[in-house]
């Protein structure tokens, strides 16, 4: 692969963790994951996969996984179990996760989501003692049953944890970071 294509591969692959960090930070701050962030995550898988010479059938399975996550996310959203942004982020990340790490990813999101809920309940109790915690407006909800949870944090942390297992990444990254 020539230097231009190698650089392009690195840039497209870097868009994934950068967008994840932005989406998670936005979810923490405002309980909103921007649509553009989710779209960019899903779309940038294609050039990254093409530049890694991934087979078209494998790319289709990755996008199929994203569609499956979208269907599940919409069902969870319709029952008020997760937010709309969380459903979209779950689907976008599903494209990158693909079928190979599907069950490990689901389990990790569930565990991290439970830990996140516990941390939020603790932060609610400590809110009056911390200037930082008092600056988070959605944390002021005193009813634990209606307390919003930025579930994008669990989705993003699980995705970052599995990041180096992605077959579309530049192999130099996997060697250097793995």
C-alpha positions as YAML, in Angstrom:
chain: A
units: angstrom
residues:
- id: 1
  name: UNK
  ca: [0.00, 0.00, 0.00]
- id: 2
  name: UNK
  ca: [1.50, 3.34, -0.93]
- id: 3
  name: UNK
  ca: [2.01, 6.13, 1.60]
- id: 4
  name: UNK
  ca: [-1.10, 8.06, 0.56]
- id: 5
  name: UNK
  ca: [-3.43, 5.06, 0.98]
- id: 6
  name: UNK
  ca: [-1.74, 4.09, 4.25]
- id: 7
  name: UNK
  ca: [-2.24, 7.63, 5.60]
- id: 8
  name: UNK
  ca: [-5.85, 7.64, 4.41]
- id: 9
  name: UNK
  ca: [-6.42, 4.30, 6.13]
- id: 10
  name: UNK
  ca: [-5.02, 5.68, 9.39]
- id: 11
  name: UNK
  ca: [-7.24, 8.78, 9.16]
- id: 12
  name: UNK
  ca: [-10.42, 6.87, 8.43]
- id: 13
  name: UNK
  ca: [-9.69, 4.41, 11.24]
- id: 14
  name: UNK
  ca: [-8.96, 7.29, 13.65]
- id: 15
  name: UNK
  ca: [-12.39, 8.78, 12.96]
- id: 16
  name: UNK
  ca: [-14.01, 5.94, 14.92]
- id: 17
  name: UNK
  ca: [-12.47, 6.49, 18.38]
- id: 18
  name: UNK
  ca: [-12.56, 10.28, 17.92]
- id: 19
  name: UNK
  ca: [-16.27, 10.25, 17.12]
- id: 20
  name: UNK
  ca: [-16.89, 7.87, 20.02]
- id: 21
  name: UNK
  ca: [-15.16, 10.21, 22.45]
- id: 22
  name: UNK
  ca: [-17.15, 13.16, 21.11]
- id: 23
  name: UNK
  ca: [-20.45, 11.27, 21.31]
- id: 24
  name: UNK
  ca: [-19.77, 10.05, 24.86]
- id: 25
  name: UNK
  ca: [-18.70, 13.52, 26.03]
- id: 26
  name: UNK
  ca: [-21.85, 15.02, 24.49]
- id: 27
  name: UNK
  ca: [-23.99, 12.37, 26.17]
- id: 28
  name: UNK
  ca: [-22.42, 13.12, 29.56]
- id: 29
  name: UNK
  ca: [-22.80, 16.88, 29.16]
- id: 30
  name: UNK
  ca: [-26.24, 17.17, 27.59]
- id: 31
  name: UNK
  ca: [-27.76, 13.67, 27.32]
- id: 32
  name: UNK
  ca: [-27.63, 14.14, 23.55]
- id: 33
  name: UNK
  ca: [-25.61, 12.13, 21.05]
- id: 34
  name: UNK
  ca: [-25.58, 14.13, 17.80]
- id: 35
  name: UNK
  ca: [-26.99, 12.38, 14.73]
- id: 36
  name: UNK
  ca: [-23.96, 13.41, 12.68]
- id: 37
  name: UNK
  ca: [-21.65, 11.60, 15.07]
- id: 38
  name: UNK
  ca: [-23.56, 8.33, 14.71]
- id: 39
  name: UNK
  ca: [-23.77, 8.70, 10.94]
- id: 40
  name: UNK
  ca: [-20.04, 9.43, 10.65]
- id: 41
  name: UNK
  ca: [-19.16, 6.40, 12.77]
- id: 42
  name: UNK
  ca: [-21.25, 4.10, 10.56]
- id: 43
  name: UNK
  ca: [-20.16, 5.64, 7.26]
- id: 44
  name: UNK
  ca: [-16.43, 5.73, 8.04]
- id: 45
  name: UNK
  ca: [-16.32, 1.98, 8.49]
- id: 46
  name: UNK
  ca: [-16.69, 1.53, 4.72]
- id: 47
  name: UNK
  ca: [-13.51, 3.32, 3.60]
- id: 48
  name: UNK
  ca: [-11.60, 1.86, 6.53]
- id: 49
  name: UNK
  ca: [-12.71, -1.65, 5.59]
- id: 50
  name: UNK
  ca: [-11.99, -1.08, 1.90]
- id: 51
  name: UNK
  ca: [-8.50, 0.20, 2.68]
- id: 52
  name: UNK
  ca: [-7.84, -2.89, 4.82]
- id: 53
  name: UNK
  ca: [-8.88, -5.13, 1.89]
- id: 54
  name: UNK
  ca: [-11.78, -6.62, 3.85]
- id: 55
  name: UNK
  ca: [-13.98, -8.91, 1.77]
- id: 56
  name: UNK
  ca: [-17.30, -7.43, 0.65]
- id: 57
  name: UNK
  ca: [-19.20, -10.26, 2.35]
- id: 58
  name: UNK
  ca: [-17.50, -9.42, 5.66]
- id: 59
  name: UNK
  ca: [-18.37, -5.74, 5.23]
- id: 60
  name: UNK
  ca: [-21.98, -6.73, 4.60]
- id: 61
  name: UNK
  ca: [-22.00, -8.76, 7.83]
- id: 62
  name: UNK
  ca: [-20.66, -5.74, 9.72]
- id: 63
  name: UNK
  ca: [-23.37, -3.47, 8.32]
- id: 64
  name: UNK
  ca: [-25.96, -6.20, 8.95]
- id: 65
  name: UNK
  ca: [-24.86, -6.26, 12.59]
- id: 66
  name: UNK
  ca: [-25.43, -2.51, 12.73]
- id: 67
  name: UNK
  ca: [-28.92, -2.92, 11.30]
- id: 68
  name: UNK
  ca: [-29.66, -5.63, 13.87]
- id: 69
  name: UNK
  ca: [-28.51, -3.33, 16.67]
- id: 70
  name: UNK
  ca: [-30.68, -0.55, 15.24]
- id: 71
  name: UNK
  ca: [-33.76, -2.78, 15.36]
- id: 72
  name: UNK
  ca: [-33.00, -3.77, 18.96]
- id: 73
  name: UNK
  ca: [-32.22, -0.15, 19.85]
- id: 74
  name: UNK
  ca: [-35.52, 1.07, 18.40]
- id: 75
  name: UNK
  ca: [-37.37, -1.60, 20.38]
- id: 76
  name: UNK
  ca: [-35.60, -0.54, 23.60]
- id: 77
  name: UNK
  ca: [-36.26, 3.12, 22.82]
- id: 78
  name: UNK
  ca: [-39.95, 2.47, 22.19]
- id: 79
  name: UNK
  ca: [-40.18, 1.01, 25.69]
- id: 80
  name: UNK
  ca: [-38.30, 3.99, 27.20]
- id: 81
  name: UNK
  ca: [-35.39, 1.78, 28.24]
- id: 82
  name: UNK
  ca: [-32.74, 3.78, 26.37]
- id: 83
  name: UNK
  ca: [-32.65, 7.13, 24.62]
- id: 84
  name: UNK
  ca: [-32.83, 7.67, 20.88]
- id: 85
  name: UNK
  ca: [-29.20, 8.74, 20.69]
- id: 86
  name: UNK
  ca: [-28.16, 5.61, 22.56]
- id: 87
  name: UNK
  ca: [-30.07, 3.47, 20.03]
- id: 88
  name: UNK
  ca: [-28.36, 5.22, 17.11]
- id: 89
  name: UNK
  ca: [-24.91, 4.99, 18.71]
- id: 90
  name: UNK
  ca: [-25.45, 1.30, 19.45]
- id: 91
  name: UNK
  ca: [-26.25, 0.71, 15.78]
- id: 92
  name: UNK
  ca: [-23.29, 2.75, 14.52]
- id: 93
  name: UNK
  ca: [-20.87, 0.95, 16.83]
- id: 94
  name: UNK
  ca: [-22.46, -2.34, 15.80]
- id: 95
  name: UNK
  ca: [-21.13, -1.73, 12.29]
- id: 96
  name: UNK
  ca: [-17.59, -1.62, 13.64]
- id: 97
  name: UNK
  ca: [-18.05, -4.46, 16.12]
- id: 98
  name: UNK
  ca: [-19.48, -6.84, 13.56]
- id: 99
  name: UNK
  ca: [-20.66, -10.38, 14.18]
- id: 100
  name: UNK
  ca: [-17.33, -11.67, 15.51]
- id: 101
  name: UNK
  ca: [-17.40, -9.76, 18.79]
- id: 102
  name: UNK
  ca: [-21.17, -9.44, 19.03]
- id: 103
  name: UNK
  ca: [-21.84, -11.36, 22.24]
- id: 104
  name: UNK
  ca: [-18.75, -10.10, 24.03]
- id: 105
  name: UNK
  ca: [-19.76, -6.57, 23.15]
- id: 106
  name: UNK
  ca: [-23.35, -7.01, 24.35]
- id: 107
  name: UNK
  ca: [-22.15, -8.48, 27.64]
- id: 108
  name: UNK
  ca: [-19.61, -5.71, 28.15]
- id: 109
  name: UNK
  ca: [-22.18, -2.98, 27.44]
- id: 110
  name: UNK
  ca: [-24.56, -4.58, 29.95]
- id: 111
  name: UNK
  ca: [-21.91, -4.81, 32.69]
- id: 112
  name: UNK
  ca: [-20.63, -1.29, 32.07]
- id: 113
  name: UNK
  ca: [-24.21, 0.01, 31.98]
- id: 114
  name: UNK
  ca: [-24.86, -1.50, 35.41]
- id: 115
  name: UNK
  ca: [-21.67, 0.02, 36.79]
- id: 116
  name: UNK
  ca: [-22.63, 3.36, 35.23]
- id: 117
  name: UNK
  ca: [-26.05, 3.27, 36.92]
- id: 118
  name: UNK
  ca: [-24.38, 2.62, 40.27]
- id: 119
  name: UNK
  ca: [-21.92, 5.47, 39.75]
- id: 120
  name: UNK
  ca: [-24.77, 7.83, 38.85]
- id: 121
  name: UNK
  ca: [-26.68, 6.92, 42.00]
- id: 122
  name: UNK
  ca: [-23.53, 7.52, 44.06]
- id: 123
  name: UNK
  ca: [-22.89, 10.83, 42.26]
- id: 124
  name: UNK
  ca: [-26.46, 11.86, 43.02]
- id: 125
  name: UNK
  ca: [-25.78, 11.34, 46.73]
- id: 126
  name: UNK
  ca: [-22.50, 13.27, 46.56]
- id: 127
  name: UNK
  ca: [-23.80, 16.10, 44.37]
- id: 128
  name: UNK
  ca: [-23.92, 18.68, 47.17]
- id: 129
  name: UNK
  ca: [-20.29, 18.02, 48.08]
- id: 130
  name: UNK
  ca: [-18.75, 18.51, 44.64]
- id: 131
  name: UNK
  ca: [-18.70, 21.60, 42.43]
- id: 132
  name: UNK
  ca: [-18.09, 19.42, 39.37]
- id: 133
  name: UNK
  ca: [-21.10, 17.20, 40.05]
- id: 134
  name: UNK
  ca: [-23.34, 20.17, 40.76]
- id: 135
  name: UNK
  ca: [-22.59, 21.50, 37.25]
- id: 136
  name: UNK
  ca: [-24.25, 18.51, 35.57]
- id: 137
  name: UNK
  ca: [-27.89, 19.63, 35.20]
- id: 138
  name: UNK
  ca: [-29.44, 16.23, 34.49]
- id: 139
  name: UNK
  ca: [-27.90, 14.84, 37.68]
- id: 140
  name: UNK
  ca: [-30.13, 17.09, 39.79]
- id: 141
  name: UNK
  ca: [-33.04, 14.66, 39.42]
- id: 142
  name: UNK
  ca: [-33.74, 13.37, 42.92]
- id: 143
  name: UNK
  ca: [-35.94, 10.42, 41.89]
- id: 144
  name: UNK
  ca: [-33.78, 7.36, 41.21]
- id: 145
  name: UNK
  ca: [-36.56, 5.74, 39.13]
- id: 146
  name: UNK
  ca: [-36.66, 8.60, 36.63]
- id: 147
  name: UNK
  ca: [-32.94, 9.46, 36.74]
- id: 148
  name: UNK
  ca: [-31.65, 9.75, 33.15]
- id: 149
  name: UNK
  ca: [-28.59, 7.67, 32.36]
- id: 150
  name: UNK
  ca: [-26.12, 8.57, 29.60]
- id: 151
  name: UNK
  ca: [-25.96, 4.98, 28.37]
- id: 152
  name: UNK
  ca: [-23.77, 6.15, 25.50]
- id: 153
  name: UNK
  ca: [-20.92, 6.01, 28.04]
- id: 154
  name: UNK
  ca: [-21.30, 2.23, 28.41]
- id: 155
  name: UNK
  ca: [-21.73, 1.80, 24.65]
- id: 156
  name: UNK
  ca: [-18.62, 3.89, 23.92]
- id: 157
  name: UNK
  ca: [-16.40, 2.36, 26.63]
- id: 158
  name: UNK
  ca: [-17.21, -1.16, 25.46]
- id: 159
  name: UNK
  ca: [-16.45, -0.14, 21.87]
- id: 160
  name: UNK
  ca: [-13.11, 1.39, 22.84]
- id: 161
  name: UNK
  ca: [-12.23, -1.76, 24.81]
- id: 162
  name: UNK
  ca: [-12.81, -3.93, 21.72]
- id: 163
  name: UNK
  ca: [-11.26, -1.40, 19.34]
- id: 164
  name: UNK
  ca: [-8.03, -3.27, 18.57]
- id: 165
  name: UNK
  ca: [-9.88, -6.48, 17.71]
- id: 166
  name: UNK
  ca: [-11.42, -4.82, 14.66]
- id: 167
  name: UNK
  ca: [-10.22, -6.42, 11.40]
- id: 168
  name: UNK
  ca: [-10.50, -3.12, 9.49]
- id: 169
  name: UNK
  ca: [-7.81, -1.36, 11.53]
- id: 170
  name: UNK
  ca: [-4.34, -0.75, 10.15]
- id: 171
  name: UNK
  ca: [-2.16, -3.67, 11.24]
- id: 172
  name: UNK
  ca: [0.53, -1.25, 12.40]
- id: 173
  name: UNK
  ca: [-1.94, 0.01, 15.05]
- id: 174
  name: UNK
  ca: [-2.69, -3.48, 16.26]
- id: 175
  name: UNK
  ca: [1.02, -4.31, 16.53]
- id: 176
  name: UNK
  ca: [1.91, -1.04, 18.25]
- id: 177
  name: UNK
  ca: [-1.05, -0.85, 20.66]
- id: 178
  name: UNK
  ca: [-1.88, -4.51, 21.13]
...
